[in-house]
Amino acid sequence: MSTPDNTVQVTNLPHLAQVLPYLIGHYPDDSIALHAPGPNFHDGPTMTCPLPEDTAEWRATAENAARQFVAYAHDRGHDPAQGVIIYLCREPRPGQSPEETAALLAPVGTWLTNEFAWHCVTVFRTIGLVANRWWAYECDIDGCCEGEPLPSPEDPTSVVAQMTRLGRTPGPRTRDIIKEFRATADPDFLKDLHVAADHFNTRCATNAGREATLVLTLDQIDAAMGQFRDGATALSRALTTSLIVGLQDDAAVEAGVACAEDDDLPHARRLWALLARHCAAPFTQEAVRILTLFAFVAWRQGDLIAARLALRDAITTDPDYELATGIHLGTIDGEDPREWLASAREGSAHHATYLQHAVQVASEYSPTNAARYREALDVATASYLPQALTEDQKIHARHSTVDIIDGALTDFRNGRPQLMDEIAARIILGLQDRKTRDAALSTGEESGLPYERQLWGYLARRCVPPHIDKAPPLLTLLGWVAWRQDDTITAAHAFADALDIDPGYDLAKILLDGIRTRCDPAALLAAFRDAAARFAASRADLDTL
């Protein structure tokens, strides 16, 4: 075997068994390892595949591994028909002898060989590695190549001795690598994590709540990174649980990826490993994003083995998590992780700007905690019984509400942006009628838009508990005005908040979908103007009612 700096002699089966950790960079506990020798033996493609604990799954695992390896080798320009070496690695379970373990592995080699034969791939050797001993399954001589100890490092011809002379050391075992990020159960901590997850889900029930929670998580990531830069090796339980649940937001994960600058790599790696170790069952799903962050940092550090093992755990738990599968393919295809870092930094900066704008947007229409607003709506609601109105009375009420709105807009244009509490409550309640709301949709000239926006924000802020359910019409009207002003961010926030309060509020959904699909609001404006003209024309009918 030629190495970049010298040559190692692999001349017999014991050498072939001993060389595995040097071929793939670590010793793969409880795994299938496949290697297609290249011109210098070591430079062909290699692949590992974990063996499930349940032996009933081994056949399917072996056949799938063979198919994947054939495709993998072809993708790298190597013809696996030139031959493959199979390694089967497993440690004896309690009460099981090495011989029993080796016999258990034997069918796996047969299944792999048969599947390779379907793809015209020859198997050179199938080597079993169990408890520091080796088996060569193709040897049919009784007692030969069965359970021989691996060559001693004291033997100057052994692979270990040869590698040691070259300054090379064998890679660590899988079980030692995964200790860094594999979770261990702490019942008390898991109880606190349950509580944190419940609080997280409650806070994120609305669009505004999700944004506020994301802002908190981003601050907590910065705080945790600061502590680790200062030498911390642990976090408070409260911060640990908050980060684990907060990182379930994709925007928070993106911010975590952006923490992989060169100087921060050791600190970020320790942080993500710490969090991952706390994600024991039933929180293995929460570990997926954190393991992906750990893997990205390991990739940035050039530690492909740790990265792929962490990604293996993440993808096994959630095969549909695209960031994990994308990074995994990136490590295989030789992509530059700095390109991922640049993209994450750009996305994180965009989210920060978005969140800053969201805070400003929310201040425009978020309810204020004014007792008199609540009292005014309480009184007005008690006497407002639209279900008791006849159809003719409803028509009168709609025109009356629109007249009051026109008067309020006149006040705003004249610089008097305060309405009597009774008038404000009357408008809010009148707009609960959807035909009245449609009549109030902005259809005028652009010069009047700032006053309309001011009025709807002013009224939305008055929808204080327990009257928050009255806010959707105001938010929808405000969102439509903002869209007409090309402020799609505010518009989208207003529509989304209306839907958070009332998921069945159709007009808000239609308008939000229009923004997301980049619909031209001019077509909607024309339709609204036609409807407004018909409503205005119906005023002439009032005299006959």
Coordinates of C-alpha atoms in Angstrom, one line a residue:
M1 CA 0.0 0.0 0.0
S2 CA 1.6 3.3 -1.1
T3 CA 0.9 6.2 1.1
P4 CA 1.6 9.9 0.2
D5 CA 4.9 9.7 2.0
N6 CA 6.0 6.1 1.9
T7 CA 5.0 2.5 1.3
V8 CA 3.3 0.0 3.6
Q9 CA 3.5 -3.7 2.8
V10 CA 0.1 -5.5 2.9
T11 CA 1.2 -9.0 1.9
N12 CA -1.0 -11.4 3.7
L13 CA -4.4 -11.9 5.3
P14 CA -3.4 -10.7 8.8
H15 CA -2.1 -7.5 7.3
L16 CA -5.3 -7.1 5.3
A17 CA -7.3 -7.5 8.5
Q18 CA -5.1 -5.0 10.4
V19 CA -5.1 -2.3 7.9
L20 CA -8.8 -1.3 8.1
P21 CA -8.6 1.5 10.7
Y22 CA -5.9 3.2 8.5
L23 CA -8.0 2.8 5.4
I24 CA -11.1 4.6 6.7
G25 CA -9.6 6.7 9.4
H26 CA -11.3 4.9 12.3
Y27 CA -12.3 1.5 13.5
P28 CA -16.0 1.0 12.6
D29 CA -17.6 -0.8 15.6
D30 CA -20.6 -3.0 14.6
S31 CA -20.5 -2.1 10.9
I32 CA -20.0 -3.3 7.4
A33 CA -16.9 -1.7 5.8
L34 CA -16.4 -2.0 2.0
H35 CA -13.2 -1.1 0.1
A36 CA -12.4 -1.3 -3.6
P37 CA -8.6 -1.2 -3.9
G38 CA -7.2 1.4 -6.2
P39 CA -3.8 1.4 -7.9
N40 CA -2.1 2.0 -4.6
F41 CA -4.6 -0.2 -2.7
H42 CA -5.6 2.5 -0.2
D43 CA -6.8 5.1 -2.8
G44 CA -10.0 3.3 -4.0
P45 CA -13.4 4.1 -2.6
T46 CA -14.5 3.0 0.9
M47 CA -17.8 3.0 2.7
T48 CA -19.1 2.0 6.1
C49 CA -22.6 1.0 7.0
P50 CA -23.8 0.4 10.6
L51 CA -25.2 -3.1 11.4
P52 CA -28.5 -2.7 13.3
E53 CA -28.8 -4.4 16.7
D54 CA -31.6 -6.5 15.4
T55 CA -30.1 -9.3 13.4
A56 CA -33.4 -9.7 11.5
E57 CA -32.5 -6.5 9.7
W58 CA -29.0 -7.6 8.6
R59 CA -29.9 -9.1 5.2
A60 CA -31.7 -6.0 4.0
T61 CA -28.9 -3.8 5.4
A62 CA -26.3 -5.9 3.6
E63 CA -28.0 -5.9 0.2
N64 CA -28.7 -2.2 0.4
A65 CA -25.1 -1.5 1.4
A66 CA -23.8 -3.4 -1.7
R67 CA -26.1 -1.5 -4.0
Q68 CA -25.1 1.8 -2.5
F69 CA -21.4 1.0 -2.7
V70 CA -21.6 0.1 -6.4
A71 CA -23.3 3.4 -7.2
Y72 CA -20.8 5.3 -4.9
A73 CA -17.8 3.7 -6.6
H74 CA -19.1 4.5 -10.1
D75 CA -19.8 8.1 -9.1
R76 CA -16.1 8.4 -8.3
G77 CA -14.9 7.0 -11.5
H78 CA -14.0 3.6 -10.1
D79 CA -15.2 0.3 -11.6
P80 CA -16.0 -1.9 -8.6
A81 CA -16.0 -4.9 -11.0
Q82 CA -12.2 -4.9 -10.4
G83 CA -12.9 -6.3 -6.9
V84 CA -14.1 -5.4 -3.4
I85 CA -12.9 -6.3 0.1
I86 CA -15.6 -6.8 2.7
Y87 CA -15.0 -6.2 6.4
L88 CA -17.5 -7.3 9.0
C89 CA -17.0 -5.7 12.4
R90 CA -18.8 -6.6 15.6
E91 CA -18.0 -6.9 19.3
P92 CA -19.4 -9.9 21.2
R93 CA -22.5 -9.1 23.3
P94 CA -22.7 -10.1 27.0
G95 CA -22.6 -13.9 27.2
Q96 CA -21.5 -14.3 23.6
S97 CA -18.1 -15.7 22.6
P98 CA -16.0 -14.3 19.7
E99 CA -16.6 -17.5 17.8
E100 CA -20.4 -17.2 18.1
T101 CA -20.2 -13.5 17.0
A102 CA -18.1 -14.5 14.0
A103 CA -20.6 -17.2 13.0
L104 CA -23.4 -14.7 13.3
L105 CA -21.6 -12.4 10.8
A106 CA -21.0 -15.1 8.2
P107 CA -24.3 -14.9 6.4
V108 CA -23.8 -11.1 6.1
G109 CA -20.8 -11.8 3.9
T110 CA -22.8 -14.2 1.8
W111 CA -25.6 -11.7 1.3
L112 CA -23.1 -9.0 0.3
T113 CA -21.3 -11.4 -2.1
N114 CA -24.6 -12.5 -3.8
E115 CA -25.8 -8.9 -4.2
F116 CA -22.4 -7.8 -5.6
A117 CA -22.6 -10.7 -8.1
W118 CA -25.8 -9.3 -9.5
H119 CA -23.8 -6.2 -10.3
C120 CA -20.9 -8.2 -11.8
V121 CA -18.6 -7.3 -8.8
T122 CA -16.1 -9.8 -7.6
V123 CA -15.4 -10.0 -3.9
F124 CA -11.7 -10.5 -3.1
R125 CA -12.0 -11.3 0.6
T126 CA -14.5 -11.2 3.4
I127 CA -12.8 -10.5 6.6
G128 CA -14.5 -10.7 10.0
L129 CA -13.1 -8.6 12.9
V130 CA -14.2 -9.6 16.3
A131 CA -12.6 -8.9 19.7
N132 CA -9.2 -8.1 18.2
R133 CA -9.2 -11.3 16.2
W134 CA -9.8 -12.0 12.5
W135 CA -11.7 -14.5 10.3
A136 CA -11.3 -15.0 6.5
Y137 CA -14.7 -16.5 5.5
E138 CA -13.6 -17.7 2.0
C139 CA -11.1 -20.1 3.6
D140 CA -12.7 -23.6 3.7
I141 CA -9.9 -25.4 5.6
D142 CA -11.1 -26.3 9.1
G143 CA -9.3 -24.3 11.8
C144 CA -7.6 -22.1 9.3
C145 CA -8.1 -18.3 9.2
E146 CA -10.5 -18.7 12.1
G147 CA -10.1 -16.4 15.1
E148 CA -6.5 -15.6 14.7
P149 CA -5.2 -12.7 16.8
L150 CA -4.3 -9.6 14.9
P151 CA -0.6 -9.2 14.4
S152 CA 1.2 -7.7 17.5
P153 CA 2.5 -4.2 17.2
E154 CA 5.8 -5.7 18.4
D155 CA 6.0 -7.6 15.1
P156 CA 8.1 -5.3 12.8
T157 CA 6.3 -6.5 9.7
S158 CA 2.8 -5.8 11.2
V159 CA 0.8 -2.9 9.7
V160 CA 0.8 -1.2 13.0
A161 CA 4.6 -1.3 13.3
Q162 CA 5.0 -0.1 9.7
M163 CA 2.6 2.8 10.2
T164 CA 4.2 3.7 13.5
R165 CA 7.5 4.0 11.8
L166 CA 5.8 6.5 9.4
G167 CA 4.4 8.5 12.3
R168 CA 0.8 7.2 11.6
T169 CA -1.6 6.1 14.3
P170 CA -4.8 4.1 13.8
G171 CA -8.0 6.0 13.9
P172 CA -10.2 5.8 17.0
R173 CA -13.0 3.4 17.5
T174 CA -16.6 4.5 16.6
R175 CA -17.7 4.0 20.2
D176 CA -15.0 6.5 21.4
I177 CA -15.9 9.1 18.7
I178 CA -19.6 9.1 19.4
K179 CA -19.1 9.6 23.2
E180 CA -18.6 13.2 22.3
F181 CA -22.2 13.7 21.1
R182 CA -24.2 10.6 22.0
A183 CA -27.0 11.4 24.5
T184 CA -27.2 9.9 28.0
A185 CA -30.4 10.0 30.0
D186 CA -30.8 12.2 33.0
P187 CA -34.4 11.9 34.3
D188 CA -34.4 15.2 36.2
F189 CA -33.1 17.1 33.2
L190 CA -35.6 15.4 30.8
K191 CA -38.4 16.6 33.1
D192 CA -37.2 20.2 32.7
L193 CA -36.8 19.7 29.0
H194 CA -40.5 18.6 28.8
V195 CA -41.5 21.8 30.6
A196 CA -39.3 23.9 28.2
A197 CA -40.8 22.2 25.2
D198 CA -44.3 22.8 26.4
H199 CA -43.6 26.5 26.9
F200 CA -41.9 26.7 23.5
N201 CA -44.9 25.2 21.7
T202 CA -47.2 27.6 23.6
R203 CA -45.1 30.7 22.7
C204 CA -44.9 29.6 19.1
A205 CA -48.6 29.2 18.6
T206 CA -48.8 32.6 16.9
N207 CA -46.7 34.3 14.3
A208 CA -45.7 37.1 16.8
G209 CA -44.9 34.5 19.4
R210 CA -42.6 32.6 17.0
E211 CA -40.7 35.7 16.2
A212 CA -40.3 36.7 19.8
T213 CA -39.1 33.2 20.6
L214 CA -36.6 33.3 17.7
V215 CA -35.2 36.6 18.9
L216 CA -34.7 35.1 22.4
T217 CA -33.0 32.0 20.9
L218 CA -30.6 34.0 18.8
D219 CA -29.6 36.0 21.9
Q220 CA -29.1 32.8 23.8
I221 CA -26.9 31.3 21.1
D222 CA -24.7 34.5 21.4
A223 CA -24.7 34.2 25.2
A224 CA -23.7 30.5 25.2
M225 CA -21.0 31.1 22.6
G226 CA -19.7 33.9 24.7
Q227 CA -19.5 31.6 27.8
F228 CA -17.7 28.9 25.9
R229 CA -15.2 31.4 24.5
D230 CA -14.5 32.4 28.1
G231 CA -13.7 28.7 28.9
A232 CA -17.0 27.4 30.1
T233 CA -17.7 23.7 29.7
A234 CA -21.3 23.6 30.8
L235 CA -24.4 25.9 30.8
S236 CA -27.1 26.5 33.3
R237 CA -30.0 24.0 33.0
A238 CA -32.4 26.8 32.0
L239 CA -30.2 27.9 29.2
T240 CA -29.5 24.4 28.0
T241 CA -33.2 23.5 27.8
S242 CA -34.1 26.8 26.2
L243 CA -31.4 26.3 23.5
I244 CA -32.4 22.7 22.7
V245 CA -36.1 23.6 22.1
G246 CA -35.2 27.0 20.5
L247 CA -33.0 25.3 17.9
Q248 CA -36.0 23.5 16.5
D249 CA -36.5 26.7 14.5
D250 CA -34.7 26.5 11.1
A251 CA -33.7 30.2 11.4
A252 CA -32.0 29.5 14.7
V253 CA -30.2 26.6 13.1
E254 CA -29.0 28.9 10.3
A255 CA -27.7 31.3 13.0
G256 CA -25.9 28.3 14.6
V257 CA -24.2 27.4 11.3
A258 CA -23.1 31.0 11.0
C259 CA -21.2 30.5 14.3
A260 CA -18.6 28.3 12.5
E261 CA -16.0 31.0 12.0
D262 CA -12.4 29.7 12.2
D263 CA -11.7 31.1 15.7
D264 CA -15.0 29.9 17.1
L265 CA -14.9 26.3 15.8
P266 CA -13.6 24.6 19.1
H267 CA -16.1 26.6 21.2
A268 CA -19.0 25.8 18.8
R269 CA -18.1 22.1 18.7
R270 CA -18.2 21.9 22.5
L271 CA -21.5 23.8 22.6
W272 CA -23.3 21.6 20.1
A273 CA -21.8 18.4 21.6
L274 CA -23.0 19.4 25.0
L275 CA -26.6 20.1 23.8
A276 CA -26.7 16.9 21.8
R277 CA -25.6 14.8 24.8
H278 CA -28.7 16.1 26.6
C279 CA -31.2 15.0 23.9
A280 CA -31.9 11.5 25.2
A281 CA -35.2 9.7 24.4
P282 CA -37.9 10.8 24.0
F283 CA -36.1 13.9 22.7
T284 CA -34.0 12.2 19.9
Q285 CA -35.9 14.3 17.3
E286 CA -34.7 17.5 19.0
A287 CA -31.2 16.2 18.6
V288 CA -31.4 16.1 14.8
R289 CA -30.7 19.8 14.2
I290 CA -28.1 20.0 17.0
L291 CA -26.2 16.9 15.6
T292 CA -26.3 18.6 12.2
L293 CA -24.7 21.7 13.7
F294 CA -22.0 19.6 15.4
A295 CA -21.4 17.8 12.1
F296 CA -21.0 21.1 10.2
V297 CA -18.4 22.3 12.7
A298 CA -16.5 19.0 12.5
W299 CA -16.6 19.2 8.7
R300 CA -15.2 22.7 9.0
Q301 CA -12.4 21.3 11.1
G302 CA -11.6 18.6 8.6
D303 CA -12.9 15.9 10.9
L304 CA -15.0 14.0 8.4
I305 CA -15.3 10.9 10.5
A306 CA -17.0 12.6 13.4
A307 CA -19.1 14.7 11.0
R308 CA -20.4 11.6 9.2
L309 CA -21.1 9.7 12.4
A310 CA -23.1 12.6 13.8
L311 CA -25.0 12.9 10.5
R312 CA -25.6 9.2 10.5
D313 CA -27.5 9.6 13.8
A314 CA -29.3 12.7 12.6
I315 CA -30.4 11.1 9.3
T316 CA -31.4 7.8 11.0
T317 CA -33.7 9.7 13.3
D318 CA -35.1 12.0 10.6
P319 CA -34.3 10.9 7.0
D320 CA -36.2 14.0 5.6
Y321 CA -34.2 16.6 7.3
E322 CA -32.7 18.3 4.3
L323 CA -29.8 20.2 5.9
A324 CA -28.4 17.0 7.4
T325 CA -28.6 15.1 4.1
G326 CA -27.2 18.1 2.2
I327 CA -24.2 18.4 4.5
H328 CA -23.7 14.6 4.3
L329 CA -23.6 14.8 0.5
G330 CA -21.3 17.8 0.8
T331 CA -18.8 15.8 2.9
I332 CA -18.8 13.0 0.3
D333 CA -18.6 15.2 -2.8
G334 CA -15.7 17.2 -1.5
E335 CA -17.6 20.5 -1.3
D336 CA -16.1 23.5 0.5
P337 CA -17.9 24.0 3.8
R338 CA -17.0 27.7 3.7
E339 CA -19.5 28.2 0.9
W340 CA -22.2 26.8 3.3
L341 CA -20.9 29.2 6.0
A342 CA -21.2 32.2 3.6
S343 CA -24.7 31.2 2.7
A344 CA -25.7 30.8 6.4
R345 CA -24.2 34.2 7.3
E346 CA -26.2 35.8 4.5
G347 CA -29.4 34.1 5.5
S348 CA -28.9 34.8 9.2
A349 CA -28.3 38.5 8.4
H350 CA -31.5 38.5 6.4
H351 CA -33.4 37.0 9.3
A352 CA -32.0 39.5 11.7
T353 CA -33.2 42.4 9.5
Y354 CA -36.6 40.7 9.2
L355 CA -36.9 40.3 12.9
Q356 CA -35.9 43.9 13.5
H357 CA -38.6 45.0 11.1
A358 CA -41.0 42.6 12.7
V359 CA -40.6 44.4 16.1
Q360 CA -41.2 47.7 14.4
V361 CA -44.3 46.3 12.6
A362 CA -45.8 44.8 15.7
S363 CA -45.5 48.1 17.5
E364 CA -47.7 49.6 14.8
Y365 CA -50.7 47.5 15.7
S366 CA -50.0 45.3 18.7
P367 CA -52.7 45.8 21.4
T368 CA -51.9 48.1 24.2
N369 CA -52.7 47.4 27.8
A370 CA -55.2 50.2 28.3
A371 CA -58.1 49.4 30.7
R372 CA -60.3 52.1 29.1
Y373 CA -60.0 50.4 25.7
R374 CA -61.3 47.2 27.2
E375 CA -64.1 49.0 29.1
A376 CA -65.2 50.8 25.9
L377 CA -65.4 47.5 24.0
D378 CA -67.1 45.7 26.9
V379 CA -69.9 48.4 26.9
A380 CA -70.2 48.5 23.1
T381 CA -70.2 44.7 22.8
A382 CA -73.0 44.3 25.4
S383 CA -75.3 46.5 23.3
Y384 CA -74.2 45.3 19.9
L385 CA -76.4 42.5 18.8
P386 CA -76.1 42.3 15.0
Q387 CA -78.0 38.9 14.9
A388 CA -81.1 40.8 16.1
L389 CA -81.0 43.2 13.1
T390 CA -83.3 42.8 10.1
E391 CA -81.6 42.7 6.7
D392 CA -82.7 46.3 6.1
Q393 CA -81.2 47.4 9.4
K394 CA -77.9 45.6 8.6
I395 CA -77.7 47.7 5.4
H396 CA -78.3 50.8 7.3
A397 CA -75.6 49.7 9.9
R398 CA -73.0 49.1 7.1
H399 CA -73.4 52.5 5.6
S400 CA -73.4 54.1 9.1
T401 CA -70.1 52.4 9.9
V402 CA -68.6 53.5 6.6
D403 CA -69.7 57.1 7.3
I404 CA -68.1 57.0 10.8
I405 CA -64.9 55.7 9.2
D406 CA -64.9 58.5 6.7
G407 CA -65.3 61.0 9.5
A408 CA -62.4 59.4 11.4
L409 CA -60.2 59.6 8.4
T410 CA -61.0 63.3 8.0
D411 CA -59.9 63.8 11.6
F412 CA -56.6 62.0 10.9
R413 CA -56.0 64.1 7.8
N414 CA -56.6 67.2 9.8
G415 CA -54.0 66.2 12.4
R416 CA -56.4 65.0 15.1
P417 CA -55.6 61.3 15.3
Q418 CA -57.6 60.7 18.5
L419 CA -61.1 59.2 18.5
M420 CA -63.6 59.1 21.3
D421 CA -63.5 55.6 22.8
E422 CA -67.1 55.1 22.0
I423 CA -66.5 55.9 18.3
A424 CA -63.5 53.7 18.1
A425 CA -65.4 50.8 19.6
R426 CA -68.3 51.4 17.2
I427 CA -66.0 51.1 14.2
I428 CA -64.3 48.0 15.5
L429 CA -67.6 46.2 16.1
G430 CA -69.1 47.4 12.8
L431 CA -66.1 45.9 10.9
Q432 CA -66.9 42.5 12.3
D433 CA -69.5 42.4 9.5
R434 CA -67.5 41.2 6.5
K435 CA -69.5 43.2 4.0
T436 CA -68.8 46.3 6.0
R437 CA -65.1 45.4 6.1
D438 CA -65.1 44.9 2.3
A439 CA -66.7 48.3 1.9
A440 CA -63.9 49.8 4.0
L441 CA -61.1 48.3 1.9
S442 CA -58.7 50.9 0.6
T443 CA -59.7 52.0 -2.9
G444 CA -58.8 55.7 -2.9
E445 CA -55.8 57.6 -4.1
E446 CA -52.3 57.0 -2.8
S447 CA -52.3 60.3 -1.0
G448 CA -54.9 59.0 1.5
L449 CA -53.0 55.7 2.3
P450 CA -51.0 57.0 5.2
Y451 CA -54.1 58.2 7.0
E452 CA -55.9 54.9 6.4
R453 CA -52.9 52.9 7.7
Q454 CA -52.8 55.1 10.7
L455 CA -56.5 54.6 11.5
W456 CA -56.3 50.8 11.1
G457 CA -53.2 50.5 13.3
Y458 CA -54.8 52.8 15.9
L459 CA -57.9 50.7 16.1
A460 CA -56.0 47.4 16.1
R461 CA -54.1 48.5 19.1
R462 CA -57.4 48.9 20.9
C463 CA -58.3 45.2 20.5
V464 CA -57.0 44.4 23.9
P465 CA -57.9 41.1 25.8
P466 CA -60.5 39.7 25.9
H467 CA -61.3 41.4 22.6
I468 CA -58.3 40.2 20.5
D469 CA -60.7 38.1 18.4
K470 CA -62.0 41.4 17.0
A471 CA -58.6 42.4 15.5
P472 CA -58.6 40.3 12.2
P473 CA -60.6 42.8 10.2
L474 CA -58.4 45.7 11.3
L475 CA -55.2 43.7 10.6
T476 CA -56.5 42.7 7.2
L477 CA -57.4 46.3 6.3
L478 CA -54.0 47.5 7.5
G479 CA -52.2 44.8 5.6
W480 CA -54.0 45.7 2.4
V481 CA -53.0 49.4 2.8
A482 CA -49.4 48.4 3.5
W483 CA -49.4 46.2 0.4
R484 CA -50.7 49.1 -1.7
Q485 CA -47.7 51.0 -0.3
D486 CA -45.3 48.2 -1.5
D487 CA -44.6 47.4 2.2
T488 CA -45.1 43.7 1.7
I489 CA -43.2 42.8 5.0
T490 CA -45.7 44.7 7.2
A491 CA -48.6 43.4 5.0
A492 CA -47.5 39.8 5.4
H493 CA -47.1 40.2 9.2
A494 CA -50.5 41.7 9.5
F495 CA -52.2 39.0 7.5
A496 CA -50.4 36.3 9.3
D497 CA -51.3 37.7 12.7
A498 CA -54.9 37.9 11.6
L499 CA -54.8 34.2 10.7
D500 CA -53.1 33.4 14.0
I501 CA -56.2 34.9 15.7
D502 CA -58.7 33.4 13.3
P503 CA -57.3 30.7 11.0
G504 CA -60.5 30.7 9.0
Y505 CA -60.3 34.4 8.1
D506 CA -60.5 34.0 4.3
L507 CA -59.7 37.5 3.1
A508 CA -56.4 37.6 5.1
K509 CA -55.5 34.2 3.7
I510 CA -56.2 35.2 0.1
L511 CA -54.2 38.4 0.4
L512 CA -51.3 36.6 2.2
D513 CA -51.2 34.0 -0.6
G514 CA -51.2 36.9 -3.1
I515 CA -48.1 38.3 -1.5
R516 CA -46.4 34.9 -1.4
T517 CA -47.1 34.2 -5.0
R518 CA -46.1 37.8 -6.0
C519 CA -49.5 38.7 -7.3
D520 CA -50.0 42.2 -8.7
P521 CA -52.2 44.1 -6.2
A522 CA -53.4 46.3 -9.1
A523 CA -55.8 43.6 -10.2
L524 CA -57.2 43.3 -6.7
L525 CA -57.5 47.1 -6.4
A526 CA -59.6 47.2 -9.6
A527 CA -61.9 44.5 -8.2
F528 CA -62.2 46.3 -4.9
R529 CA -63.0 49.6 -6.6
D530 CA -65.8 48.0 -8.6
A531 CA -67.2 46.6 -5.3
A532 CA -66.8 50.0 -3.6
A533 CA -68.7 51.7 -6.5
R534 CA -71.6 49.2 -6.2
F535 CA -71.7 49.8 -2.4
A536 CA -71.8 53.6 -2.9
A537 CA -74.5 53.2 -5.5
S538 CA -76.6 51.2 -3.0
R539 CA -76.9 54.3 -0.8
A540 CA -79.6 55.6 -3.1
D541 CA -81.7 52.6 -2.1
L542 CA -81.7 53.6 1.5
D543 CA -84.5 56.1 1.0
T544 CA -86.8 53.4 -0.2
L545 CA -86.1 51.0 2.7

